[in-house]
Coordinates of C-alpha atoms and ligand atoms in Angstrom, one line a residue:
M18 CA 0.0 0.0 0.0
E19 CA 1.3 3.4 -0.9
K20 CA 2.0 5.6 2.1
A21 CA 1.3 9.4 2.6
V22 CA 4.3 11.7 3.2
I23 CA 4.5 14.9 5.2
I24 CA 6.5 17.5 3.3
G25 CA 6.1 20.6 5.3
A26 CA 5.6 21.6 9.0
G27 CA 5.1 24.8 10.9
M28 CA 4.0 26.0 14.3
T29 CA 3.5 29.0 16.5
P30 CA 5.0 29.2 20.0
V31 CA 2.5 27.9 22.6
G32 CA 1.5 30.4 25.3
E33 CA -0.9 33.1 26.2
H34 CA -1.3 35.0 22.9
W35 CA -3.2 38.0 24.1
K36 CA -2.6 39.9 20.9
L37 CA -3.4 37.2 18.4
A38 CA -6.8 35.8 17.4
L39 CA -7.6 32.2 16.7
R40 CA -7.4 32.9 13.0
D41 CA -4.0 34.7 13.2
L42 CA -2.5 31.7 15.0
A43 CA -3.9 29.2 12.4
V44 CA -2.8 31.4 9.4
E45 CA 0.7 31.8 10.8
A46 CA 1.2 28.0 11.2
I47 CA -0.3 27.3 7.7
L48 CA 2.0 29.8 6.0
K49 CA 5.0 28.4 7.8
A50 CA 4.2 24.9 6.8
M51 CA 3.6 25.9 3.1
E52 CA 6.9 27.8 3.1
D53 CA 8.7 24.8 4.6
A54 CA 7.3 22.6 1.8
G55 CA 8.0 25.3 -0.8
I56 CA 4.4 25.3 -2.2
D57 CA 1.9 28.1 -2.7
S58 CA -1.4 26.2 -3.0
V59 CA -3.2 23.2 -1.5
D60 CA -6.2 21.2 -2.6
S61 CA -8.0 21.0 0.8
L62 CA -7.8 22.2 4.4
Y63 CA -8.5 20.1 7.6
V64 CA -8.8 22.2 10.8
A65 CA -8.3 20.3 14.1
N66 CA -10.1 22.1 16.9
M67 CA -12.0 21.1 20.0
I68 CA -14.1 23.9 21.4
S69 CA -13.9 27.1 19.4
G70 CA -17.6 27.6 19.6
P71 CA -17.9 28.2 23.4
L72 CA -14.3 29.6 23.8
V73 CA -14.2 32.2 21.1
E74 CA -17.8 32.1 19.7
Q75 CA -16.5 30.9 16.3
E76 CA -17.5 27.8 14.3
N77 CA -17.3 27.2 10.6
L78 CA -13.5 27.2 11.1
G79 CA -12.8 25.6 7.7
A80 CA -14.2 28.6 5.8
L81 CA -12.8 31.1 8.3
I82 CA -9.2 29.9 8.1
A83 CA -9.1 29.0 4.4
D84 CA -10.4 32.4 3.7
W85 CA -8.0 34.3 6.0
A86 CA -5.0 32.2 4.8
G87 CA -5.9 33.0 1.2
L88 CA -6.2 29.4 0.1
G89 CA -8.9 30.1 -2.5
N90 CA -12.2 28.2 -3.0
I91 CA -11.0 24.9 -1.7
P92 CA -12.9 22.4 0.5
A93 CA -12.3 23.0 4.2
V94 CA -13.8 21.4 7.3
K95 CA -13.3 21.3 11.0
I96 CA -12.5 17.9 12.5
E97 CA -13.5 17.4 16.2
A98 CA -12.6 14.5 18.4
A99 CA -12.1 16.4 21.7
C100 CA -8.4 16.6 22.7
A101 CA -7.7 14.0 20.0
S102 CA -8.9 16.4 17.2
G103 CA -5.3 17.0 16.1
G104 CA -4.4 13.3 15.7
A105 CA -7.7 12.6 14.0
A106 CA -7.3 15.5 11.5
V107 CA -3.9 14.2 10.5
Q108 CA -5.5 10.9 9.8
E109 CA -8.3 12.5 7.7
G110 CA -5.6 14.3 5.7
V111 CA -3.7 11.1 5.2
K112 CA -6.9 9.3 4.1
A113 CA -7.7 12.1 1.6
V114 CA -4.4 11.8 -0.2
L115 CA -4.4 8.0 -0.1
S116 CA -7.9 7.9 -1.6
G117 CA -6.6 9.9 -4.6
L118 CA -9.3 12.4 -4.2
E119 CA -7.0 15.2 -3.1
D120 CA -3.3 15.6 -4.0
V121 CA -1.9 18.0 -1.4
V122 CA -3.7 18.9 1.8
V123 CA -2.9 21.1 4.7
V124 CA -3.9 20.1 8.3
V125 CA -3.9 22.8 10.9
G126 CA -4.6 22.4 14.6
V127 CA -5.6 25.5 16.5
E128 CA -7.0 26.4 19.9
K129 CA -7.4 29.7 21.6
M130 CA -8.2 29.0 25.3
T131 CA -7.0 32.0 27.2
D132 CA -9.6 34.5 26.1
A133 CA -12.3 32.8 28.3
W134 CA -12.6 32.9 32.1
P135 CA -10.7 29.9 33.6
S136 CA -13.9 28.5 35.2
D137 CA -15.7 28.7 31.9
T138 CA -12.7 27.0 30.1
T139 CA -12.8 24.2 32.7
R140 CA -16.5 23.7 32.0
Y141 CA -16.0 23.7 28.2
L142 CA -13.2 21.2 28.4
A143 CA -15.6 18.9 30.3
Y144 CA -18.0 19.0 27.3
A145 CA -15.8 16.1 26.1
A146 CA -16.8 14.0 29.1
D147 CA -20.3 12.6 29.5
A148 CA -22.7 15.6 29.9
E149 CA -25.3 13.6 31.8
W150 CA -23.2 11.2 33.9
E151 CA -20.1 13.4 34.6
L152 CA -20.4 17.1 33.8
F153 CA -23.9 17.4 35.3
H154 CA -22.3 16.2 38.6
G155 CA -19.5 18.7 38.5
A156 CA -16.7 16.4 37.5
S157 CA -14.0 18.3 35.6
F158 CA -11.2 16.7 33.6
V159 CA -8.8 17.4 36.5
A160 CA -11.2 15.7 38.9
L161 CA -11.7 12.6 36.7
N162 CA -7.9 12.3 36.1
A163 CA -7.3 12.7 39.9
L164 CA -9.5 9.6 40.5
I165 CA -7.5 7.6 38.0
M166 CA -4.2 8.8 39.5
R167 CA -5.3 7.8 43.0
Y168 CA -6.4 4.4 41.8
Y169 CA -3.2 3.9 39.8
M170 CA -1.0 4.7 42.8
K171 CA -3.1 2.5 45.1
T172 CA -3.2 -0.5 42.7
Y173 CA 0.5 -0.6 41.9
G174 CA 2.0 1.0 45.0
Y175 CA 3.4 4.2 43.3
T176 CA 3.7 7.6 45.1
E177 CA 3.1 11.1 44.0
E178 CA 6.9 11.4 43.8
D179 CA 7.0 8.6 41.2
L180 CA 4.5 10.2 38.9
A181 CA 6.2 13.6 39.3
L182 CA 9.1 12.2 37.3
F183 CA 7.0 12.5 34.1
A184 CA 6.6 16.2 34.7
V185 CA 10.3 16.6 35.4
N186 CA 11.2 14.8 32.1
A187 CA 8.7 16.9 30.1
H188 CA 10.0 20.2 31.6
A189 CA 13.7 19.1 31.0
N190 CA 12.9 18.7 27.3
G191 CA 10.6 21.7 27.0
A192 CA 13.3 23.9 28.4
K193 CA 15.2 23.4 25.1
N194 CA 12.2 23.9 22.8
P195 CA 11.8 27.6 21.7
Y196 CA 8.1 26.9 21.0
A197 CA 7.3 25.5 24.4
M198 CA 5.1 27.4 26.9
F199 CA 7.3 26.5 29.9
K200 CA 11.0 26.7 29.3
K201 CA 12.2 26.0 32.8
P202 CA 13.6 22.7 34.1
I203 CA 11.9 21.6 37.3
K204 CA 12.7 19.2 40.1
V205 CA 10.6 16.6 41.8
E206 CA 10.2 18.9 44.7
T207 CA 8.7 21.6 42.4
V208 CA 5.9 19.2 41.6
L209 CA 5.4 18.0 45.1
K210 CA 5.3 21.5 46.5
S211 CA 2.8 22.7 43.9
P212 CA -0.8 23.2 45.1
Y213 CA -3.3 20.5 44.8
V214 CA -5.9 21.1 42.1
A215 CA -7.8 17.9 42.9
D216 CA -6.0 15.7 45.4
P217 CA -3.7 13.8 44.6
L218 CA -3.3 15.7 41.3
K219 CA -1.2 18.9 41.7
L220 CA -0.6 21.9 39.4
F221 CA 2.6 20.4 38.0
D222 CA 0.8 17.1 37.3
A223 CA -1.4 19.0 34.8
S224 CA -0.9 20.4 31.4
P225 CA -1.7 24.2 31.1
V226 CA -4.5 26.1 29.5
C227 CA -2.9 27.9 26.5
D228 CA -3.1 29.0 22.9
G229 CA -1.3 27.8 19.8
A230 CA -1.5 26.4 16.2
A231 CA 0.5 23.9 14.3
A232 CA 0.3 22.8 10.6
L233 CA 1.4 20.1 8.2
I234 CA 1.4 19.6 4.5
I235 CA 0.5 16.0 3.5
T236 CA 0.7 14.4 0.0
T237 CA 1.8 11.3 -1.8
P238 CA 5.4 10.4 -2.7
D239 CA 4.6 10.8 -6.5
K240 CA 3.2 14.3 -5.9
A241 CA 6.0 15.3 -3.6
K242 CA 8.4 14.3 -6.4
E243 CA 6.4 16.2 -9.0
L244 CA 6.5 19.3 -6.7
G245 CA 10.2 19.0 -6.4
V246 CA 10.2 18.7 -2.6
P247 CA 13.7 17.5 -1.6
K248 CA 13.6 14.0 0.0
E249 CA 15.3 15.2 3.2
K250 CA 12.0 17.0 3.9
W251 CA 9.8 13.9 3.6
V252 CA 8.5 12.0 6.5
E253 CA 6.3 8.9 5.9
V254 CA 3.1 8.4 7.7
A255 CA 3.7 4.6 8.1
G256 CA 0.6 3.7 10.2
I257 CA -2.5 5.2 11.6
G258 CA -5.1 3.8 14.1
R259 CA -8.1 5.2 16.0
A260 CA -10.5 3.7 18.5
I261 CA -13.1 4.7 21.1
D262 CA -13.9 3.5 24.6
T263 CA -16.9 4.3 26.9
I264 CA -17.3 8.0 27.2
N265 CA -17.9 7.9 31.0
L266 CA -15.6 6.3 33.4
A267 CA -18.4 4.6 35.3
N268 CA -19.0 2.3 32.4
R269 CA -15.3 1.5 31.9
E270 CA -14.5 -2.2 32.5
D271 CA -11.0 -1.3 33.8
L272 CA -10.1 2.2 34.9
L273 CA -6.4 1.5 34.4
D274 CA -6.5 0.1 30.9
L275 CA -6.5 2.7 28.1
K276 CA -8.3 0.2 25.8
A277 CA -8.9 2.7 23.0
A278 CA -5.1 3.4 22.9
R279 CA -4.3 -0.3 22.9
V280 CA -6.7 -1.0 20.0
A281 CA -5.6 2.1 18.0
A282 CA -1.9 1.2 18.5
Q283 CA -2.5 -2.4 17.3
R284 CA -4.0 -1.0 14.1
A285 CA -1.2 1.5 13.6
Y286 CA 1.6 -1.0 14.4
K287 CA 0.0 -3.5 11.9
M288 CA -0.3 -0.9 9.1
A289 CA 3.3 0.2 9.7
G290 CA 4.6 -3.3 10.0
V291 CA 6.4 -2.5 13.3
E292 CA 6.3 -3.4 17.0
P293 CA 6.7 -1.3 20.1
K294 CA 10.4 -2.2 20.4
D295 CA 11.0 -0.6 16.9
I296 CA 9.8 2.8 18.1
D297 CA 12.6 5.3 18.7
F298 CA 10.5 7.9 20.6
F299 CA 6.9 8.2 21.9
E300 CA 5.0 11.5 21.9
V301 CA 2.3 10.5 24.4
H302 CA -0.7 12.4 25.6
D303 CA 0.5 13.5 29.1
A304 CA -2.4 15.9 29.8
F305 CA -1.9 14.6 33.4
T306 CA 1.2 12.7 34.6
V307 CA -0.8 9.5 35.2
M308 CA -1.9 9.5 31.5
A309 CA 1.8 9.3 30.5
A310 CA 2.2 6.1 32.6
L311 CA -1.1 4.5 31.3
S312 CA -0.2 5.4 27.7
L313 CA 3.2 3.8 27.8
E314 CA 1.4 0.6 29.0
A315 CA -1.3 0.7 26.4
L316 CA 1.2 1.3 23.6
G317 CA 3.2 -1.8 24.6
A318 CA 6.3 0.1 25.8
A319 CA 5.7 -1.1 29.3
E320 CA 3.8 -4.0 30.9
R321 CA 0.6 -3.4 32.9
G322 CA 1.4 -1.4 36.0
K323 CA 5.0 -0.7 34.9
G324 CA 4.6 2.6 33.1
A325 CA 5.7 4.7 36.0
Q326 CA 8.5 2.1 36.6
L327 CA 10.0 3.2 33.2
A328 CA 10.2 6.8 34.5
K329 CA 11.8 5.6 37.8
E330 CA 14.4 3.6 35.9
G331 CA 15.4 6.7 33.9
Q332 CA 14.2 5.1 30.7
I333 CA 12.1 8.0 29.3
A334 CA 14.9 10.5 28.8
I335 CA 16.0 11.6 25.3
D336 CA 19.0 9.3 25.3
A337 CA 17.4 6.4 27.0
D338 CA 15.4 3.4 25.6
Y339 CA 11.9 4.9 25.6
P340 CA 12.3 8.7 25.1
I341 CA 8.9 10.5 25.6
Q342 CA 7.8 14.1 25.3
T343 CA 10.9 15.0 23.4
M344 CA 10.0 18.7 23.0
G345 CA 8.2 19.0 26.3
G346 CA 4.9 17.1 25.7
L347 CA 1.6 18.6 26.8
K348 CA 3.0 19.3 30.2
A349 CA 5.7 21.8 29.2
R350 CA 5.2 22.6 25.5
G351 CA 1.6 23.1 26.4
H352 CA -1.8 21.6 25.5
P353 CA -3.9 23.9 23.2
V354 CA -6.3 21.0 23.2
G355 CA -7.6 20.7 19.6
A356 CA -4.1 21.6 18.2
T357 CA -2.1 19.2 20.4
G358 CA -2.1 16.2 18.0
V359 CA -0.8 18.3 15.2
Y360 CA 2.0 19.8 17.5
Q361 CA 3.0 16.2 18.4
T362 CA 3.2 15.4 14.7
V363 CA 5.2 18.5 13.8
E364 CA 7.6 17.6 16.6
A365 CA 7.9 14.0 15.3
V366 CA 8.7 15.4 11.8
L367 CA 11.5 17.5 13.2
Q368 CA 12.9 14.5 15.1
L369 CA 12.8 12.3 12.0
R370 CA 14.4 15.0 9.9
G371 CA 17.2 15.4 12.5
E372 CA 16.1 19.1 13.1
A373 CA 14.8 18.9 16.7
P374 CA 16.3 21.1 19.4
T375 CA 16.4 18.0 21.6
Q376 CA 17.4 15.4 19.1
V377 CA 16.8 11.7 19.8
P378 CA 20.0 10.1 18.5
D379 CA 19.4 8.3 15.1
A380 CA 15.6 8.5 15.3
E381 CA 14.0 6.4 12.5
I382 CA 10.5 5.8 13.7
G383 CA 8.3 7.9 16.0
L384 CA 4.9 7.4 17.5
T385 CA 2.3 10.0 18.4
Q386 CA -0.6 9.2 20.7
N387 CA -3.5 11.7 21.2
I388 CA -6.2 11.2 23.8
G389 CA -9.7 12.7 23.6
G390 CA -11.9 12.7 26.7
T391 CA -10.7 10.5 29.6
G392 CA -9.4 7.9 27.2
S393 CA -12.7 7.7 25.2
N394 CA -11.4 8.7 21.7
I395 CA -7.7 7.9 20.9
T396 CA -5.5 8.2 17.9
V397 CA -2.1 6.6 17.3
N398 CA 0.1 7.6 14.3
I399 CA 3.5 6.1 13.4
L400 CA 5.9 8.2 11.4
R401 CA 9.1 7.0 9.6
R402 CA 12.1 8.7 8.3
V403 CA 12.3 8.4 4.5
Ligands
COA16 N1 1.9 23.6 35.1 C1 2.8 24.5 35.6 N2 2.5 25.8 35.9 C2 1.3 26.2 35.5 C3 0.3 25.4 35.0 C4 0.7 24.0 34.7 N3 -0.2 23.2 34.2 N4 -0.8 26.1 34.7 C5 -0.6 27.3 35.2 N5 0.7 27.4 35.6 C6 1.3 28.6 36.3 C7 1.1 29.9 35.5 O1 2.2 30.1 34.6 C8 1.1 30.9 36.6 O2 2.4 31.1 37.0 P1 2.9 32.6 37.5 O3 2.1 32.9 38.7 O4 4.4 32.4 37.7 O5 2.6 33.5 36.3 C9 0.5 30.1 37.8 O6 0.7 28.7 37.5 C10 -1.0 30.4 37.9 O7 -1.6 30.3 36.6 P2 -3.1 30.3 36.3 O8 -3.4 30.4 34.9 O9 -3.8 31.3 37.2 O10 -3.5 28.8 36.8 P3 -5.0 28.2 37.1 O11 -5.0 27.9 38.5 O12 -6.0 29.1 36.5 O13 -4.9 26.9 36.3 C11 -4.9 24.5 36.2 C12 -4.2 25.8 36.6 C13 -4.0 23.3 36.4 C14 -6.2 24.4 36.9 C15 -5.2 24.7 34.6 O14 -4.0 24.8 34.0 C16 -5.9 23.5 34.1 O15 -7.1 23.4 34.2 N6 -5.2 22.5 33.5 C17 -5.8 21.3 32.9 C18 -6.3 21.7 31.5 C19 -7.1 20.5 31.0 O16 -7.9 19.9 31.7 N7 -6.9 20.2 29.7 C20 -7.6 19.1 29.1 C21 -7.0 17.8 29.4 S1 -7.7 16.4 28.7

């Protein structure tokens, strides 16, 4: 089967962009990606976004962003899969070019979260939970993840200190990423001394509320050749997988099994013809530290209950066996929710081209995993150096 290739990537710094609107962020990322690929037109636009309606009172993002980016009368839509919107939009772009219906597509992920009141943002984020079974009862995402964190620690005997290691690793890598929101390394004590948001989950166990946009140009190898894009720029999308699980935690068979990630990963591994041991780095969805641990287990990098053990053994650093969050992850780069999956992919592209500020030595294959809801909608994409 022919594979799609990414030939251009661009992103804005993640942060509190008081002076830029959602559209400005998206256009900046798109133009950077097009410049990177050396192209001046695309056939179609896919916008990854989670909650622009409530946050900035703007829907119809396809039309808005294609118009403001000057892309002409192309087809353009918004793809929404909660915090996994980015990973899902990358997959829709890949499917479009592999179907032969579109030759060159641009995928942009964008979210503008800091224009709303924090309490409102927390409520809008919880729209991705079960409105009747969770949101109605006041359960925010932080609260739901705190339940999982407590259960994980109790079941496997981990401490808050153990899980803090994921935040320390993310900040160490984010400190070297000019696009990251937080560029300061932290210590375990920083995490432990930070205030509880929902016991046992603390400020530094959580990803921040922020703004940002990232974009990719996707095409086929034939078209990339025709366009004259040098092969050093190509990164193959070797495998994609997506799956859902129960939307509310109460109906989940096993709170500590990210089943949607497991199923999505199996699909992506099969399509790419690789196994977990072949992956050189993992960009996992560490919206909360416990999610990094559960993700490593679901992706097959660690056995059940051993995700946090990898961090304790120092195995998740850039030069170790299972590097994760190579440019800061959600925790330090930031988590502009609908854009995150595209940021992860842009970072994987930089790693595989050998252009990352925190380079994984000899990286050939990278995996990105993007979680929507509390594990209810998950994408896994595998990228390979050409
Ligand atoms: N990690 C580290 N520092 C953080 C941070 C984070 N996640 N979030 C905010 N900060 C810092 C700010 O930079 C600020 O520092 P300063 O005083 O030096 O300027 C300080 O903490 C207070 O920031 P503020 O924006 O007032 O924080 P807040 O209390 O409103 O929000 C959280 C903190 C954790 C509640 C918020 O970031 C949050 O809700 N995160 C989770 C988002 C989420 O659920 N995403 C979806 C996941 S699926």
